[in-house]
Amino acid sequence: MAILNMSNNKLATKEAGQALAGALAANSTLNELDVSNNYDQFDANDGPGFAKELAIGVSANGALTSLNLSRNFLQAEGAKHVAEAIKGHVSALRFD
């Protein structure tokens, strides 16, 4: 089982979401991804943009069974993209 923990790194930006999406799409062995707690109200974060881009990689991955996106200020827009991406792909999802 392959697990990647990238929590607490202030990654909630559109650019970080794009980079992670590319890595997820190219990696069919990653089972668990934790990108929780990456929103910082004092930085130029974009929770919805992060979620939208990350969702592309999640849907292309095929091996992900657990995804933790808690505390990223995804809002309804970001949550919608993630919900669509995980249909039939991810069995455990954590939102706060």
JSON list of C-alpha atoms in Angstrom, two decimals:
[
{"chain": "A", "resi": 1, "resn": "MET", "atom": "CA", "xyz": [0.00, 0.00, 0.00]},
{"chain": "A", "resi": 2, "resn": "ALA", "atom": "CA", "xyz": [1.38, 3.39, -1.00]},
{"chain": "A", "resi": 3, "resn": "ILE", "atom": "CA", "xyz": [0.53, 6.39, 1.20]},
{"chain": "A", "resi": 4, "resn": "LEU", "atom": "CA", "xyz": [1.44, 10.04, 0.67]},
{"chain": "A", "resi": 5, "resn": "ASN", "atom": "CA", "xyz": [0.95, 12.63, 3.40]},
{"chain": "A", "resi": 6, "resn": "MET", "atom": "CA", "xyz": [1.22, 16.22, 2.17]},
{"chain": "A", "resi": 7, "resn": "SER", "atom": "CA", "xyz": [-0.74, 17.86, 4.95]},
{"chain": "A", "resi": 8, "resn": "ASN", "atom": "CA", "xyz": [0.13, 21.17, 6.60]},
{"chain": "A", "resi": 9, "resn": "ASN", "atom": "CA", "xyz": [2.10, 22.56, 3.64]},
{"chain": "A", "resi": 10, "resn": "LYS", "atom": "CA", "xyz": [-0.04, 25.51, 2.48]},
{"chain": "A", "resi": 11, "resn": "LEU", "atom": "CA", "xyz": [-0.74, 23.74, -0.81]},
{"chain": "A", "resi": 12, "resn": "ALA", "atom": "CA", "xyz": [-4.29, 24.98, -1.34]},
{"chain": "A", "resi": 13, "resn": "THR", "atom": "CA", "xyz": [-3.58, 26.80, -4.62]},
{"chain": "A", "resi": 14, "resn": "LYS", "atom": "CA", "xyz": [-4.62, 26.12, -8.18]},
{"chain": "A", "resi": 15, "resn": "GLU", "atom": "CA", "xyz": [-0.99, 25.56, -9.21]},
{"chain": "A", "resi": 16, "resn": "ALA", "atom": "CA", "xyz": [-0.39, 23.00, -6.47]},
{"chain": "A", "resi": 17, "resn": "GLY", "atom": "CA", "xyz": [-3.60, 21.25, -7.46]},
{"chain": "A", "resi": 18, "resn": "GLN", "atom": "CA", "xyz": [-2.37, 21.04, -11.06]},
{"chain": "A", "resi": 19, "resn": "ALA", "atom": "CA", "xyz": [0.98, 19.61, -9.99]},
{"chain": "A", "resi": 20, "resn": "LEU", "atom": "CA", "xyz": [-0.64, 17.00, -7.74]},
{"chain": "A", "resi": 21, "resn": "ALA", "atom": "CA", "xyz": [-3.15, 16.12, -10.46]},
{"chain": "A", "resi": 22, "resn": "GLY", "atom": "CA", "xyz": [-0.33, 15.40, -12.89]},
{"chain": "A", "resi": 23, "resn": "ALA", "atom": "CA", "xyz": [1.42, 13.20, -10.34]},
{"chain": "A", "resi": 24, "resn": "LEU", "atom": "CA", "xyz": [-1.79, 11.33, -9.51]},
{"chain": "A", "resi": 25, "resn": "ALA", "atom": "CA", "xyz": [-2.61, 10.74, -13.16]},
{"chain": "A", "resi": 26, "resn": "ALA", "atom": "CA", "xyz": [0.85, 9.24, -13.73]},
{"chain": "A", "resi": 27, "resn": "ASN", "atom": "CA", "xyz": [0.81, 7.09, -10.58]},
{"chain": "A", "resi": 28, "resn": "SER", "atom": "CA", "xyz": [-1.39, 4.03, -10.44]},
{"chain": "A", "resi": 29, "resn": "THR", "atom": "CA", "xyz": [0.01, 2.68, -7.18]},
{"chain": "A", "resi": 30, "resn": "LEU", "atom": "CA", "xyz": [-0.87, 5.46, -4.71]},
{"chain": "A", "resi": 31, "resn": "ASN", "atom": "CA", "xyz": [-3.70, 4.27, -2.45]},
{"chain": "A", "resi": 32, "resn": "GLU", "atom": "CA", "xyz": [-3.98, 6.98, 0.19]},
{"chain": "A", "resi": 33, "resn": "LEU", "atom": "CA", "xyz": [-3.48, 10.72, -0.15]},
{"chain": "A", "resi": 34, "resn": "ASP", "atom": "CA", "xyz": [-3.66, 13.20, 2.73]},
{"chain": "A", "resi": 35, "resn": "VAL", "atom": "CA", "xyz": [-3.64, 16.85, 1.66]},
{"chain": "A", "resi": 36, "resn": "SER", "atom": "CA", "xyz": [-5.47, 18.11, 4.74]},
{"chain": "A", "resi": 37, "resn": "ASN", "atom": "CA", "xyz": [-4.95, 21.40, 6.50]},
{"chain": "A", "resi": 38, "resn": "ASN", "atom": "CA", "xyz": [-3.29, 23.23, 3.61]},
{"chain": "A", "resi": 39, "resn": "TYR", "atom": "CA", "xyz": [-5.40, 26.39, 3.75]},
{"chain": "A", "resi": 40, "resn": "ASP", "atom": "CA", "xyz": [-3.89, 29.46, 5.39]},
{"chain": "A", "resi": 41, "resn": "GLN", "atom": "CA", "xyz": [-6.13, 32.50, 5.64]},
{"chain": "A", "resi": 42, "resn": "PHE", "atom": "CA", "xyz": [-3.12, 34.83, 5.48]},
{"chain": "A", "resi": 43, "resn": "ASP", "atom": "CA", "xyz": [-1.72, 33.41, 2.22]},
{"chain": "A", "resi": 44, "resn": "ALA", "atom": "CA", "xyz": [-3.09, 33.65, -1.31]},
{"chain": "A", "resi": 45, "resn": "ASN", "atom": "CA", "xyz": [-4.84, 30.28, -1.14]},
{"chain": "A", "resi": 46, "resn": "ASP", "atom": "CA", "xyz": [-7.53, 29.09, -3.52]},
{"chain": "A", "resi": 47, "resn": "GLY", "atom": "CA", "xyz": [-9.32, 26.10, -1.98]},
{"chain": "A", "resi": 48, "resn": "PRO", "atom": "CA", "xyz": [-11.90, 25.75, -4.78]},
{"chain": "A", "resi": 49, "resn": "GLY", "atom": "CA", "xyz": [-9.21, 26.06, -7.49]},
{"chain": "A", "resi": 50, "resn": "PHE", "atom": "CA", "xyz": [-7.04, 23.53, -5.66]},
{"chain": "A", "resi": 51, "resn": "ALA", "atom": "CA", "xyz": [-9.93, 21.07, -5.47]},
{"chain": "A", "resi": 52, "resn": "LYS", "atom": "CA", "xyz": [-10.93, 21.55, -9.11]},
{"chain": "A", "resi": 53, "resn": "GLU", "atom": "CA", "xyz": [-7.42, 20.80, -10.39]},
{"chain": "A", "resi": 54, "resn": "LEU", "atom": "CA", "xyz": [-6.78, 17.96, -7.92]},
{"chain": "A", "resi": 55, "resn": "ALA", "atom": "CA", "xyz": [-10.06, 16.31, -8.95]},
{"chain": "A", "resi": 56, "resn": "ILE", "atom": "CA", "xyz": [-8.69, 15.78, -12.46]},
{"chain": "A", "resi": 57, "resn": "GLY", "atom": "CA", "xyz": [-5.85, 13.67, -11.09]},
{"chain": "A", "resi": 58, "resn": "VAL", "atom": "CA", "xyz": [-8.09, 11.81, -8.66]},
{"chain": "A", "resi": 59, "resn": "SER", "atom": "CA", "xyz": [-10.39, 10.66, -11.44]},
{"chain": "A", "resi": 60, "resn": "ALA", "atom": "CA", "xyz": [-7.43, 9.57, -13.58]},
{"chain": "A", "resi": 61, "resn": "ASN", "atom": "CA", "xyz": [-5.55, 7.73, -10.80]},
{"chain": "A", "resi": 62, "resn": "GLY", "atom": "CA", "xyz": [-7.61, 4.55, -10.55]},
{"chain": "A", "resi": 63, "resn": "ALA", "atom": "CA", "xyz": [-5.88, 3.21, -7.41]},
{"chain": "A", "resi": 64, "resn": "LEU", "atom": "CA", "xyz": [-6.75, 5.82, -4.78]},
{"chain": "A", "resi": 65, "resn": "THR", "atom": "CA", "xyz": [-8.93, 4.43, -1.99]},
{"chain": "A", "resi": 66, "resn": "SER", "atom": "CA", "xyz": [-8.58, 7.17, 0.62]},
{"chain": "A", "resi": 67, "resn": "LEU", "atom": "CA", "xyz": [-8.46, 10.95, 0.20]},
{"chain": "A", "resi": 68, "resn": "ASN", "atom": "CA", "xyz": [-8.31, 13.46, 3.06]},
{"chain": "A", "resi": 69, "resn": "LEU", "atom": "CA", "xyz": [-9.16, 17.00, 1.97]},
{"chain": "A", "resi": 70, "resn": "SER", "atom": "CA", "xyz": [-10.22, 18.36, 5.33]},
{"chain": "A", "resi": 71, "resn": "ARG", "atom": "CA", "xyz": [-9.46, 21.95, 6.31]},
{"chain": "A", "resi": 72, "resn": "ASN", "atom": "CA", "xyz": [-8.75, 23.29, 2.82]},
{"chain": "A", "resi": 73, "resn": "PHE", "atom": "CA", "xyz": [-11.65, 25.75, 2.50]},
{"chain": "A", "resi": 74, "resn": "LEU", "atom": "CA", "xyz": [-12.89, 24.04, -0.67]},
{"chain": "A", "resi": 75, "resn": "GLN", "atom": "CA", "xyz": [-16.33, 25.66, -0.51]},
{"chain": "A", "resi": 76, "resn": "ALA", "atom": "CA", "xyz": [-19.28, 24.25, -2.45]},
{"chain": "A", "resi": 77, "resn": "GLU", "atom": "CA", "xyz": [-17.58, 24.78, -5.83]},
{"chain": "A", "resi": 78, "resn": "GLY", "atom": "CA", "xyz": [-14.49, 22.74, -4.91]},
{"chain": "A", "resi": 79, "resn": "ALA", "atom": "CA", "xyz": [-16.52, 20.05, -3.18]},
{"chain": "A", "resi": 80, "resn": "LYS", "atom": "CA", "xyz": [-18.64, 19.62, -6.32]},
{"chain": "A", "resi": 81, "resn": "HIS", "atom": "CA", "xyz": [-15.56, 18.89, -8.45]},
{"chain": "A", "resi": 82, "resn": "VAL", "atom": "CA", "xyz": [-14.16, 16.41, -5.95]},
{"chain": "A", "resi": 83, "resn": "ALA", "atom": "CA", "xyz": [-17.52, 14.66, -5.57]},
{"chain": "A", "resi": 84, "resn": "GLU", "atom": "CA", "xyz": [-17.73, 14.15, -9.31]},
{"chain": "A", "resi": 85, "resn": "ALA", "atom": "CA", "xyz": [-14.14, 12.86, -9.49]},
{"chain": "A", "resi": 86, "resn": "ILE", "atom": "CA", "xyz": [-14.49, 10.28, -6.75]},
{"chain": "A", "resi": 87, "resn": "LYS", "atom": "CA", "xyz": [-17.61, 8.59, -8.10]},
{"chain": "A", "resi": 88, "resn": "GLY", "atom": "CA", "xyz": [-16.59, 4.96, -8.37]},
{"chain": "A", "resi": 89, "resn": "HIS", "atom": "CA", "xyz": [-12.95, 5.80, -7.66]},
{"chain": "A", "resi": 90, "resn": "VAL", "atom": "CA", "xyz": [-12.39, 6.60, -3.98]},
{"chain": "A", "resi": 91, "resn": "SER", "atom": "CA", "xyz": [-13.99, 4.59, -1.20]},
{"chain": "A", "resi": 92, "resn": "ALA", "atom": "CA", "xyz": [-13.04, 6.84, 1.75]},
{"chain": "A", "resi": 93, "resn": "LEU", "atom": "CA", "xyz": [-13.16, 10.60, 1.71]},
{"chain": "A", "resi": 94, "resn": "ARG", "atom": "CA", "xyz": [-12.76, 13.04, 4.55]},
{"chain": "A", "resi": 95, "resn": "PHE", "atom": "CA", "xyz": [-14.10, 16.58, 4.44]},
{"chain": "A", "resi": 96, "resn": "ASP", "atom": "CA", "xyz": [-14.29, 19.02, 7.35]}
]
